[in-house]
JSON list of C-alpha atoms in Angstrom, two decimals:
[
{"chain": "A", "resi": 1, "resn": "ASP", "atom": "CA", "xyz": [112.18, 92.19, 84.36]},
{"chain": "A", "resi": 2, "resn": "ALA", "atom": "CA", "xyz": [113.79, 95.53, 83.71]},
{"chain": "A", "resi": 3, "resn": "GLY", "atom": "CA", "xyz": [113.47, 96.60, 80.10]},
{"chain": "A", "resi": 4, "resn": "ILE", "atom": "CA", "xyz": [117.07, 96.49, 78.94]},
{"chain": "A", "resi": 5, "resn": "THR", "atom": "CA", "xyz": [118.02, 95.36, 75.47]},
{"chain": "A", "resi": 6, "resn": "GLN", "atom": "CA", "xyz": [121.57, 94.91, 74.28]},
{"chain": "A", "resi": 7, "resn": "SER", "atom": "CA", "xyz": [122.51, 94.59, 70.64]},
{"chain": "A", "resi": 8, "resn": "PRO", "atom": "CA", "xyz": [124.11, 92.76, 69.06]},
{"chain": "A", "resi": 9, "resn": "ARG", "atom": "CA", "xyz": [124.05, 89.79, 71.43]},
{"chain": "A", "resi": 10, "resn": "HIS", "atom": "CA", "xyz": [126.91, 88.10, 69.59]},
{"chain": "A", "resi": 11, "resn": "LYS", "atom": "CA", "xyz": [129.55, 89.56, 67.32]},
{"chain": "A", "resi": 12, "resn": "VAL", "atom": "CA", "xyz": [132.74, 88.29, 65.76]},
{"chain": "A", "resi": 13, "resn": "THR", "atom": "CA", "xyz": [135.04, 90.88, 64.28]},
{"chain": "A", "resi": 14, "resn": "GLU", "atom": "CA", "xyz": [138.62, 91.32, 63.21]},
{"chain": "A", "resi": 15, "resn": "THR", "atom": "CA", "xyz": [141.41, 93.25, 64.88]},
{"chain": "A", "resi": 16, "resn": "GLY", "atom": "CA", "xyz": [141.43, 96.89, 63.91]},
{"chain": "A", "resi": 17, "resn": "THR", "atom": "CA", "xyz": [137.76, 97.20, 63.01]},
{"chain": "A", "resi": 18, "resn": "PRO", "atom": "CA", "xyz": [135.38, 99.54, 64.83]},
{"chain": "A", "resi": 19, "resn": "VAL", "atom": "CA", "xyz": [132.60, 98.03, 66.90]},
{"chain": "A", "resi": 20, "resn": "THR", "atom": "CA", "xyz": [129.59, 99.64, 68.53]},
{"chain": "A", "resi": 21, "resn": "LEU", "atom": "CA", "xyz": [127.44, 97.96, 71.14]},
{"chain": "A", "resi": 22, "resn": "ARG", "atom": "CA", "xyz": [124.06, 99.40, 71.96]},
{"chain": "A", "resi": 23, "resn": "CYS", "atom": "CA", "xyz": [122.12, 99.41, 75.18]},
{"chain": "A", "resi": 24, "resn": "HIS", "atom": "CA", "xyz": [118.50, 100.45, 75.13]},
{"chain": "A", "resi": 25, "resn": "GLN", "atom": "CA", "xyz": [116.33, 100.84, 78.24]},
{"chain": "A", "resi": 26, "resn": "THR", "atom": "CA", "xyz": [112.64, 101.48, 78.66]},
{"chain": "A", "resi": 27, "resn": "GLU", "atom": "CA", "xyz": [112.78, 102.26, 82.39]},
{"chain": "A", "resi": 28, "resn": "ASN", "atom": "CA", "xyz": [113.77, 105.94, 82.14]},
{"chain": "A", "resi": 29, "resn": "HIS", "atom": "CA", "xyz": [116.58, 105.34, 84.64]},
{"chain": "A", "resi": 30, "resn": "ARG", "atom": "CA", "xyz": [119.15, 108.08, 84.95]},
{"chain": "A", "resi": 31, "resn": "TYR", "atom": "CA", "xyz": [122.27, 105.96, 85.38]},
{"chain": "A", "resi": 32, "resn": "MET", "atom": "CA", "xyz": [123.64, 103.59, 82.77]},
{"chain": "A", "resi": 33, "resn": "TYR", "atom": "CA", "xyz": [126.81, 101.50, 82.90]},
{"chain": "A", "resi": 34, "resn": "TRP", "atom": "CA", "xyz": [128.96, 99.37, 80.67]},
{"chain": "A", "resi": 35, "resn": "TYR", "atom": "CA", "xyz": [130.87, 96.48, 82.26]},
{"chain": "A", "resi": 36, "resn": "ARG", "atom": "CA", "xyz": [133.05, 93.78, 80.80]},
{"chain": "A", "resi": 37, "resn": "GLN", "atom": "CA", "xyz": [133.17, 90.31, 82.31]},
{"chain": "A", "resi": 38, "resn": "ASP", "atom": "CA", "xyz": [136.26, 88.14, 82.05]},
{"chain": "A", "resi": 39, "resn": "PRO", "atom": "CA", "xyz": [137.10, 84.93, 83.93]},
{"chain": "A", "resi": 40, "resn": "GLY", "atom": "CA", "xyz": [138.88, 85.65, 87.18]},
{"chain": "A", "resi": 41, "resn": "HIS", "atom": "CA", "xyz": [138.16, 89.37, 87.02]},
{"chain": "A", "resi": 42, "resn": "GLY", "atom": "CA", "xyz": [134.49, 89.57, 87.80]},
{"chain": "A", "resi": 43, "resn": "LEU", "atom": "CA", "xyz": [132.85, 92.61, 86.29]},
{"chain": "A", "resi": 44, "resn": "ARG", "atom": "CA", "xyz": [134.91, 95.69, 85.60]},
{"chain": "A", "resi": 45, "resn": "LEU", "atom": "CA", "xyz": [133.40, 99.06, 84.90]},
{"chain": "A", "resi": 46, "resn": "ILE", "atom": "CA", "xyz": [134.29, 100.57, 81.54]},
{"chain": "A", "resi": 47, "resn": "HIS", "atom": "CA", "xyz": [132.24, 103.76, 81.44]},
{"chain": "A", "resi": 48, "resn": "TYR", "atom": "CA", "xyz": [129.09, 105.04, 82.98]},
{"chain": "A", "resi": 49, "resn": "SER", "atom": "CA", "xyz": [126.58, 107.80, 82.44]},
{"chain": "A", "resi": 50, "resn": "TYR", "atom": "CA", "xyz": [124.68, 109.86, 84.98]},
{"chain": "A", "resi": 51, "resn": "GLY", "atom": "CA", "xyz": [122.50, 111.67, 82.47]},
{"chain": "A", "resi": 52, "resn": "VAL", "atom": "CA", "xyz": [122.16, 112.64, 78.84]},
{"chain": "A", "resi": 53, "resn": "LYS", "atom": "CA", "xyz": [125.56, 113.71, 77.54]},
{"chain": "A", "resi": 54, "resn": "ASP", "atom": "CA", "xyz": [127.06, 113.15, 81.01]},
{"chain": "A", "resi": 55, "resn": "THR", "atom": "CA", "xyz": [129.55, 110.31, 81.05]},
{"chain": "A", "resi": 56, "resn": "ASP", "atom": "CA", "xyz": [132.63, 109.34, 83.00]},
{"chain": "A", "resi": 57, "resn": "LYS", "atom": "CA", "xyz": [135.36, 106.74, 82.91]},
{"chain": "A", "resi": 58, "resn": "GLY", "atom": "CA", "xyz": [135.48, 103.55, 84.87]},
{"chain": "A", "resi": 59, "resn": "GLU", "atom": "CA", "xyz": [138.44, 101.40, 85.81]},
{"chain": "A", "resi": 60, "resn": "VAL", "atom": "CA", "xyz": [139.13, 99.91, 82.34]},
{"chain": "A", "resi": 61, "resn": "SER", "atom": "CA", "xyz": [138.20, 102.69, 79.93]},
{"chain": "A", "resi": 62, "resn": "ASP", "atom": "CA", "xyz": [141.26, 102.65, 77.65]},
{"chain": "A", "resi": 63, "resn": "GLY", "atom": "CA", "xyz": [140.28, 101.77, 74.09]},
{"chain": "A", "resi": 64, "resn": "TYR", "atom": "CA", "xyz": [136.59, 102.47, 74.67]},
{"chain": "A", "resi": 65, "resn": "SER", "atom": "CA", "xyz": [134.36, 105.47, 74.20]},
{"chain": "A", "resi": 66, "resn": "VAL", "atom": "CA", "xyz": [130.69, 106.02, 74.97]},
{"chain": "A", "resi": 67, "resn": "SER", "atom": "CA", "xyz": [127.88, 108.31, 74.02]},
{"chain": "A", "resi": 68, "resn": "ARG", "atom": "CA", "xyz": [124.47, 109.03, 75.42]},
{"chain": "A", "resi": 69, "resn": "SER", "atom": "CA", "xyz": [122.35, 111.37, 73.33]},
{"chain": "A", "resi": 70, "resn": "LYS", "atom": "CA", "xyz": [119.04, 110.11, 74.72]},
{"chain": "A", "resi": 71, "resn": "THR", "atom": "CA", "xyz": [118.00, 108.84, 78.12]},
{"chain": "A", "resi": 72, "resn": "GLU", "atom": "CA", "xyz": [117.19, 105.43, 76.74]},
{"chain": "A", "resi": 73, "resn": "ASP", "atom": "CA", "xyz": [120.33, 104.71, 74.72]},
{"chain": "A", "resi": 74, "resn": "PHE", "atom": "CA", "xyz": [123.93, 104.22, 75.81]},
{"chain": "A", "resi": 75, "resn": "LEU", "atom": "CA", "xyz": [126.44, 103.28, 73.13]},
{"chain": "A", "resi": 76, "resn": "LEU", "atom": "CA", "xyz": [129.83, 101.66, 73.70]},
{"chain": "A", "resi": 77, "resn": "THR", "atom": "CA", "xyz": [132.35, 102.02, 70.88]},
{"chain": "A", "resi": 78, "resn": "LEU", "atom": "CA", "xyz": [135.61, 100.24, 70.34]},
{"chain": "A", "resi": 79, "resn": "GLU", "atom": "CA", "xyz": [137.36, 102.49, 67.84]},
{"chain": "A", "resi": 80, "resn": "SER", "atom": "CA", "xyz": [139.84, 99.82, 66.77]},
{"chain": "A", "resi": 81, "resn": "ALA", "atom": "CA", "xyz": [139.12, 96.45, 68.30]},
{"chain": "A", "resi": 82, "resn": "THR", "atom": "CA", "xyz": [141.95, 94.36, 69.74]},
{"chain": "A", "resi": 83, "resn": "SER", "atom": "CA", "xyz": [142.03, 90.72, 70.83]},
{"chain": "A", "resi": 84, "resn": "SER", "atom": "CA", "xyz": [142.25, 91.83, 74.47]},
{"chain": "A", "resi": 85, "resn": "GLN", "atom": "CA", "xyz": [138.77, 93.28, 74.08]},
{"chain": "A", "resi": 86, "resn": "THR", "atom": "CA", "xyz": [137.30, 89.84, 73.51]},
{"chain": "A", "resi": 87, "resn": "SER", "atom": "CA", "xyz": [134.85, 89.64, 76.37]},
{"chain": "A", "resi": 88, "resn": "VAL", "atom": "CA", "xyz": [131.23, 89.60, 77.42]},
{"chain": "A", "resi": 89, "resn": "TYR", "atom": "CA", "xyz": [129.88, 93.12, 77.78]},
{"chain": "A", "resi": 90, "resn": "PHE", "atom": "CA", "xyz": [127.02, 93.94, 80.08]},
{"chain": "A", "resi": 91, "resn": "CYS", "atom": "CA", "xyz": [124.94, 97.04, 80.18]},
{"chain": "A", "resi": 92, "resn": "ALA", "atom": "CA", "xyz": [123.31, 97.94, 83.48]},
{"chain": "A", "resi": 93, "resn": "ILE", "atom": "CA", "xyz": [120.95, 100.64, 84.62]},
{"chain": "A", "resi": 94, "resn": "SER", "atom": "CA", "xyz": [120.11, 102.18, 87.95]},
{"chain": "A", "resi": 95, "resn": "GLU", "atom": "CA", "xyz": [117.49, 104.66, 89.03]},
{"chain": "A", "resi": 96, "resn": "SER", "atom": "CA", "xyz": [119.77, 105.89, 91.80]},
{"chain": "A", "resi": 97, "resn": "GLY", "atom": "CA", "xyz": [123.54, 105.80, 91.73]},
{"chain": "A", "resi": 98, "resn": "GLY", "atom": "CA", "xyz": [123.74, 106.23, 95.46]},
{"chain": "A", "resi": 99, "resn": "ALA", "atom": "CA", "xyz": [124.20, 103.67, 98.21]},
{"chain": "A", "resi": 100, "resn": "THR", "atom": "CA", "xyz": [120.63, 102.44, 98.04]},
{"chain": "A", "resi": 101, "resn": "GLY", "atom": "CA", "xyz": [120.68, 101.99, 94.29]},
{"chain": "A", "resi": 102, "resn": "GLU", "atom": "CA", "xyz": [120.24, 98.67, 92.56]},
{"chain": "A", "resi": 103, "resn": "LEU", "atom": "CA", "xyz": [121.68, 97.64, 89.24]},
{"chain": "A", "resi": 104, "resn": "PHE", "atom": "CA", "xyz": [119.57, 95.94, 86.61]},
{"chain": "A", "resi": 105, "resn": "PHE", "atom": "CA", "xyz": [121.49, 94.10, 83.94]},
{"chain": "A", "resi": 106, "resn": "GLY", "atom": "CA", "xyz": [120.97, 93.31, 80.32]},
{"chain": "A", "resi": 107, "resn": "GLU", "atom": "CA", "xyz": [121.66, 89.82, 79.02]},
{"chain": "A", "resi": 108, "resn": "GLY", "atom": "CA", "xyz": [125.09, 90.62, 77.69]},
{"chain": "A", "resi": 109, "resn": "SER", "atom": "CA", "xyz": [126.85, 90.96, 74.36]},
{"chain": "A", "resi": 110, "resn": "ARG", "atom": "CA", "xyz": [129.54, 88.44, 73.56]},
{"chain": "A", "resi": 111, "resn": "LEU", "atom": "CA", "xyz": [132.30, 89.98, 71.45]},
{"chain": "A", "resi": 112, "resn": "THR", "atom": "CA", "xyz": [135.08, 87.99, 69.84]},
{"chain": "A", "resi": 113, "resn": "VAL", "atom": "CA", "xyz": [137.96, 89.85, 68.22]},
{"chain": "A", "resi": 114, "resn": "LEU", "atom": "CA", "xyz": [140.06, 87.66, 65.93]},
{"chain": "B", "resi": 1, "resn": "ALA", "atom": "CA", "xyz": [142.83, 100.61, 97.36]},
{"chain": "B", "resi": 2, "resn": "GLN", "atom": "CA", "xyz": [139.21, 99.94, 98.03]},
{"chain": "B", "resi": 3, "resn": "SER", "atom": "CA", "xyz": [138.28, 96.37, 97.20]},
{"chain": "B", "resi": 4, "resn": "VAL", "atom": "CA", "xyz": [136.37, 93.26, 97.98]},
{"chain": "B", "resi": 5, "resn": "THR", "atom": "CA", "xyz": [137.90, 89.78, 97.99]},
{"chain": "B", "resi": 6, "resn": "GLN", "atom": "CA", "xyz": [135.96, 86.63, 97.37]},
{"chain": "B", "resi": 7, "resn": "LEU", "atom": "CA", "xyz": [137.69, 83.60, 98.81]},
{"chain": "B", "resi": 8, "resn": "GLY", "atom": "CA", "xyz": [137.42, 80.61, 96.54]},
{"chain": "B", "resi": 9, "resn": "SER", "atom": "CA", "xyz": [136.67, 80.93, 92.86]},
{"chain": "B", "resi": 10, "resn": "HIS", "atom": "CA", "xyz": [134.82, 77.60, 92.93]},
{"chain": "B", "resi": 11, "resn": "VAL", "atom": "CA", "xyz": [132.78, 76.08, 95.74]},
{"chain": "B", "resi": 12, "resn": "SER", "atom": "CA", "xyz": [131.09, 72.69, 95.57]},
{"chain": "B", "resi": 13, "resn": "VAL", "atom": "CA", "xyz": [128.43, 71.49, 97.99]},
{"chain": "B", "resi": 14, "resn": "SER", "atom": "CA", "xyz": [125.96, 68.63, 98.09]},
{"chain": "B", "resi": 15, "resn": "GLU", "atom": "CA", "xyz": [122.28, 69.27, 97.71]},
{"chain": "B", "resi": 16, "resn": "GLY", "atom": "CA", "xyz": [120.84, 69.98, 101.15]},
{"chain": "B", "resi": 17, "resn": "ALA", "atom": "CA", "xyz": [124.17, 71.10, 102.62]},
{"chain": "B", "resi": 18, "resn": "LEU", "atom": "CA", "xyz": [125.05, 74.52, 103.96]},
{"chain": "B", "resi": 19, "resn": "VAL", "atom": "CA", "xyz": [126.20, 77.08, 101.44]},
{"chain": "B", "resi": 20, "resn": "LEU", "atom": "CA", "xyz": [128.88, 79.52, 102.60]},
{"chain": "B", "resi": 21, "resn": "LEU", "atom": "CA", "xyz": [130.42, 81.97, 100.15]},
{"chain": "B", "resi": 22, "resn": "ARG", "atom": "CA", "xyz": [133.04, 84.26, 101.61]},
{"chain": "B", "resi": 23, "resn": "CYS", "atom": "CA", "xyz": [133.52, 87.94, 100.97]},
{"chain": "B", "resi": 24, "resn": "ASN", "atom": "CA", "xyz": [135.92, 90.26, 102.75]},
{"chain": "B", "resi": 25, "resn": "TYR", "atom": "CA", "xyz": [136.19, 93.95, 102.12]},
{"chain": "B", "resi": 26, "resn": "SER", "atom": "CA", "xyz": [138.97, 96.42, 102.72]},
{"chain": "B", "resi": 27, "resn": "SER", "atom": "CA", "xyz": [138.39, 98.77, 105.63]},
{"chain": "B", "resi": 28, "resn": "SER", "atom": "CA", "xyz": [138.23, 101.78, 103.32]},
{"chain": "B", "resi": 29, "resn": "VAL", "atom": "CA", "xyz": [135.23, 100.36, 101.49]},
{"chain": "B", "resi": 30, "resn": "PRO", "atom": "CA", "xyz": [132.02, 102.19, 102.40]},
{"chain": "B", "resi": 31, "resn": "PRO", "atom": "CA", "xyz": [129.49, 99.92, 104.12]},
{"chain": "B", "resi": 32, "resn": "TYR", "atom": "CA", "xyz": [127.17, 99.61, 101.16]},
{"chain": "B", "resi": 33, "resn": "LEU", "atom": "CA", "xyz": [127.68, 95.96, 100.28]},
{"chain": "B", "resi": 34, "resn": "PHE", "atom": "CA", "xyz": [125.75, 93.61, 98.09]},
{"chain": "B", "resi": 35, "resn": "TRP", "atom": "CA", "xyz": [125.61, 90.15, 96.60]},
{"chain": "B", "resi": 36, "resn": "TYR", "atom": "CA", "xyz": [124.53, 89.50, 93.03]},
{"chain": "B", "resi": 37, "resn": "VAL", "atom": "CA", "xyz": [123.89, 86.16, 91.34]},
{"chain": "B", "resi": 38, "resn": "GLN", "atom": "CA", "xyz": [124.46, 85.24, 87.72]},
{"chain": "B", "resi": 39, "resn": "TYR", "atom": "CA", "xyz": [122.81, 82.19, 86.20]},
{"chain": "B", "resi": 40, "resn": "PRO", "atom": "CA", "xyz": [124.39, 80.73, 83.05]},
{"chain": "B", "resi": 41, "resn": "ASN", "atom": "CA", "xyz": [124.11, 82.98, 80.00]},
{"chain": "B", "resi": 42, "resn": "GLN", "atom": "CA", "xyz": [122.24, 85.66, 81.88]},
{"chain": "B", "resi": 43, "resn": "GLY", "atom": "CA", "xyz": [122.94, 89.04, 83.39]},
{"chain": "B", "resi": 44, "resn": "LEU", "atom": "CA", "xyz": [123.31, 89.54, 87.11]},
{"chain": "B", "resi": 45, "resn": "GLN", "atom": "CA", "xyz": [120.48, 90.05, 89.55]},
{"chain": "B", "resi": 46, "resn": "LEU", "atom": "CA", "xyz": [120.49, 91.36, 93.08]},
{"chain": "B", "resi": 47, "resn": "LEU", "atom": "CA", "xyz": [120.37, 88.78, 95.88]},
{"chain": "B", "resi": 48, "resn": "LEU", "atom": "CA", "xyz": [120.61, 91.16, 98.82]},
{"chain": "B", "resi": 49, "resn": "LYS", "atom": "CA", "xyz": [122.25, 94.35, 99.97]},
{"chain": "B", "resi": 50, "resn": "TYR", "atom": "CA", "xyz": [123.35, 96.01, 103.18]},
{"chain": "B", "resi": 51, "resn": "THR", "atom": "CA", "xyz": [123.20, 99.75, 103.66]},
{"chain": "B", "resi": 52, "resn": "THR", "atom": "CA", "xyz": [122.33, 100.59, 107.25]},
{"chain": "B", "resi": 53, "resn": "GLY", "atom": "CA", "xyz": [120.44, 99.06, 110.13]},
{"chain": "B", "resi": 54, "resn": "ALA", "atom": "CA", "xyz": [120.25, 95.35, 110.90]},
{"chain": "B", "resi": 55, "resn": "THR", "atom": "CA", "xyz": [123.49, 93.60, 110.09]},
{"chain": "B", "resi": 56, "resn": "LEU", "atom": "CA", "xyz": [121.81, 90.34, 109.12]},
{"chain": "B", "resi": 57, "resn": "VAL", "atom": "CA", "xyz": [120.32, 90.84, 105.71]},
{"chain": "B", "resi": 58, "resn": "LYS", "atom": "CA", "xyz": [117.86, 88.45, 104.13]},
{"chain": "B", "resi": 59, "resn": "GLY", "atom": "CA", "xyz": [117.64, 88.13, 100.39]},
{"chain": "B", "resi": 60, "resn": "ILE", "atom": "CA", "xyz": [115.83, 86.17, 97.77]},
{"chain": "B", "resi": 61, "resn": "ASN", "atom": "CA", "xyz": [115.80, 82.38, 97.42]},
{"chain": "B", "resi": 62, "resn": "GLY", "atom": "CA", "xyz": [116.61, 81.79, 101.11]},
{"chain": "B", "resi": 63, "resn": "PHE", "atom": "CA", "xyz": [120.01, 83.48, 101.08]},
{"chain": "B", "resi": 64, "resn": "GLU", "atom": "CA", "xyz": [121.24, 85.78, 103.81]},
{"chain": "B", "resi": 65, "resn": "ALA", "atom": "CA", "xyz": [124.42, 87.64, 104.65]},
{"chain": "B", "resi": 66, "resn": "GLU", "atom": "CA", "xyz": [125.79, 89.18, 107.81]},
{"chain": "B", "resi": 67, "resn": "PHE", "atom": "CA", "xyz": [127.75, 92.40, 107.86]},
{"chain": "B", "resi": 68, "resn": "LYS", "atom": "CA", "xyz": [130.57, 92.02, 110.39]},
{"chain": "B", "resi": 69, "resn": "LYS", "atom": "CA", "xyz": [132.55, 95.21, 110.72]},
{"chain": "B", "resi": 70, "resn": "SER", "atom": "CA", "xyz": [135.03, 93.72, 113.20]},
{"chain": "B", "resi": 71, "resn": "GLU", "atom": "CA", "xyz": [135.93, 91.02, 110.68]},
{"chain": "B", "resi": 72, "resn": "THR", "atom": "CA", "xyz": [135.42, 93.18, 107.56]},
{"chain": "B", "resi": 73, "resn": "SER", "atom": "CA", "xyz": [133.32, 90.36, 106.17]},
{"chain": "B", "resi": 74, "resn": "PHE", "atom": "CA", "xyz": [130.01, 89.98, 104.39]},
{"chain": "B", "resi": 75, "resn": "HIS", "atom": "CA", "xyz": [129.66, 86.24, 103.88]},
{"chain": "B", "resi": 76, "resn": "LEU", "atom": "CA", "xyz": [126.69, 84.77, 102.03]},
{"chain": "B", "resi": 77, "resn": "THR", "atom": "CA", "xyz": [124.93, 81.73, 103.47]},
{"chain": "B", "resi": 78, "resn": "LYS", "atom": "CA", "xyz": [122.01, 79.44, 102.78]},
{"chain": "B", "resi": 79, "resn": "PRO", "atom": "CA", "xyz": [121.09, 76.64, 105.16]},
{"chain": "B", "resi": 80, "resn": "SER", "atom": "CA", "xyz": [120.23, 74.06, 102.52]},
{"chain": "B", "resi": 81, "resn": "ALA", "atom": "CA", "xyz": [121.53, 74.10, 98.94]},
{"chain": "B", "resi": 82, "resn": "HIS", "atom": "CA", "xyz": [119.25, 73.36, 96.04]},
{"chain": "B", "resi": 83, "resn": "MET", "atom": "CA", "xyz": [120.26, 72.32, 92.56]},
{"chain": "B", "resi": 84, "resn": "SER", "atom": "CA", "xyz": [118.84, 75.58, 91.24]},
{"chain": "B", "resi": 85, "resn": "ASP", "atom": "CA", "xyz": [121.39, 77.53, 93.33]},
{"chain": "B", "resi": 86, "resn": "ALA", "atom": "CA", "xyz": [124.17, 76.55, 90.95]},
{"chain": "B", "resi": 87, "resn": "ALA", "atom": "CA", "xyz": [125.37, 79.88, 89.59]},
{"chain": "B", "resi": 88, "resn": "GLU", "atom": "CA", "xyz": [128.13, 82.44, 89.97]},
{"chain": "B", "resi": 89, "resn": "TYR", "atom": "CA", "xyz": [127.91, 84.81, 92.90]},
{"chain": "B", "resi": 90, "resn": "PHE", "atom": "CA", "xyz": [129.46, 88.25, 93.13]},
{"chain": "B", "resi": 91, "resn": "CYS", "atom": "CA", "xyz": [130.12, 90.31, 96.21]},
{"chain": "B", "resi": 92, "resn": "GLY", "atom": "CA", "xyz": [130.65, 94.02, 95.81]},
{"chain": "B", "resi": 93, "resn": "TYR", "atom": "CA", "xyz": [130.05, 97.49, 97.08]},
{"chain": "B", "resi": 94, "resn": "ASN", "atom": "CA", "xyz": [128.34, 100.61, 95.89]},
{"chain": "B", "resi": 95, "resn": "PHE", "atom": "CA", "xyz": [129.67, 104.10, 96.27]},
{"chain": "B", "resi": 96, "resn": "ASN", "atom": "CA", "xyz": [128.33, 106.13, 93.37]},
{"chain": "B", "resi": 97, "resn": "LYS", "atom": "CA", "xyz": [129.65, 103.35, 91.19]},
{"chain": "B", "resi": 98, "resn": "PHE", "atom": "CA", "xyz": [129.20, 99.63, 91.64]},
{"chain": "B", "resi": 99, "resn": "TYR", "atom": "CA", "xyz": [132.33, 97.53, 92.18]},
{"chain": "B", "resi": 100, "resn": "PHE", "atom": "CA", "xyz": [132.37, 93.74, 91.99]},
{"chain": "B", "resi": 101, "resn": "GLY", "atom": "CA", "xyz": [134.59, 91.00, 93.33]},
{"chain": "B", "resi": 102, "resn": "SER", "atom": "CA", "xyz": [136.00, 88.33, 91.05]},
{"chain": "B", "resi": 103, "resn": "GLY", "atom": "CA", "xyz": [133.12, 85.91, 91.65]},
{"chain": "B", "resi": 104, "resn": "THR", "atom": "CA", "xyz": [132.56, 82.45, 93.12]},
{"chain": "B", "resi": 105, "resn": "LYS", "atom": "CA", "xyz": [131.04, 79.66, 91.08]},
{"chain": "B", "resi": 106, "resn": "LEU", "atom": "CA", "xyz": [128.79, 77.44, 93.14]},
{"chain": "B", "resi": 107, "resn": "ASN", "atom": "CA", "xyz": [128.35, 73.85, 92.06]},
{"chain": "B", "resi": 108, "resn": "VAL", "atom": "CA", "xyz": [125.62, 71.79, 93.72]},
{"chain": "B", "resi": 109, "resn": "LYS", "atom": "CA", "xyz": [126.02, 68.03, 93.60]},
{"chain": "B", "resi": 110, "resn": "PRO", "atom": "CA", "xyz": [123.00, 65.75, 93.69]}
]
């Protein structure tokens, strides 16, 4: 299994509080991604990174920010959590972002915003 | 807009029966298609992918998919369902970023 660790795995927080989810990889892969999974929507890309300090927005980036100061860590921050951000968040990594690339997923972080 | 559409959010089959999970893609989607599987409370893992070459792609656990450009389809099949196949399956495509369909939950009845 790919070495991907997400933390925390479960979190309950209140509306308006900041939340940071961490993704740590031991594979030295260049590309890292944050997805959210909601029933009926599949997985939607929030942000991704193609190298240290190189990040870009995905399709549902509003209300989220990311940082990548080291190859192995990719942080997802909700500056002021809202109930619509209740979801399961998955980190994924890929050695190649091109057509032949494969995504390896972490086990997910379940976030509940009350 | 580029997209993939999975027909049927839930599919139920009997153990031993054919599994057919449907995926259609818009014509503007680049032909780099894949299927991922998600078992309960786990992340996703790659079942199979099509990039170039043979249009019939074989994956893990006896699954296969056929890329049909004329029908803009990439349906996933398995000749004989097993209880362990119960999971959610996602079709998608890769073009610098990975895009997923809305998923199909497969239920396998004993």
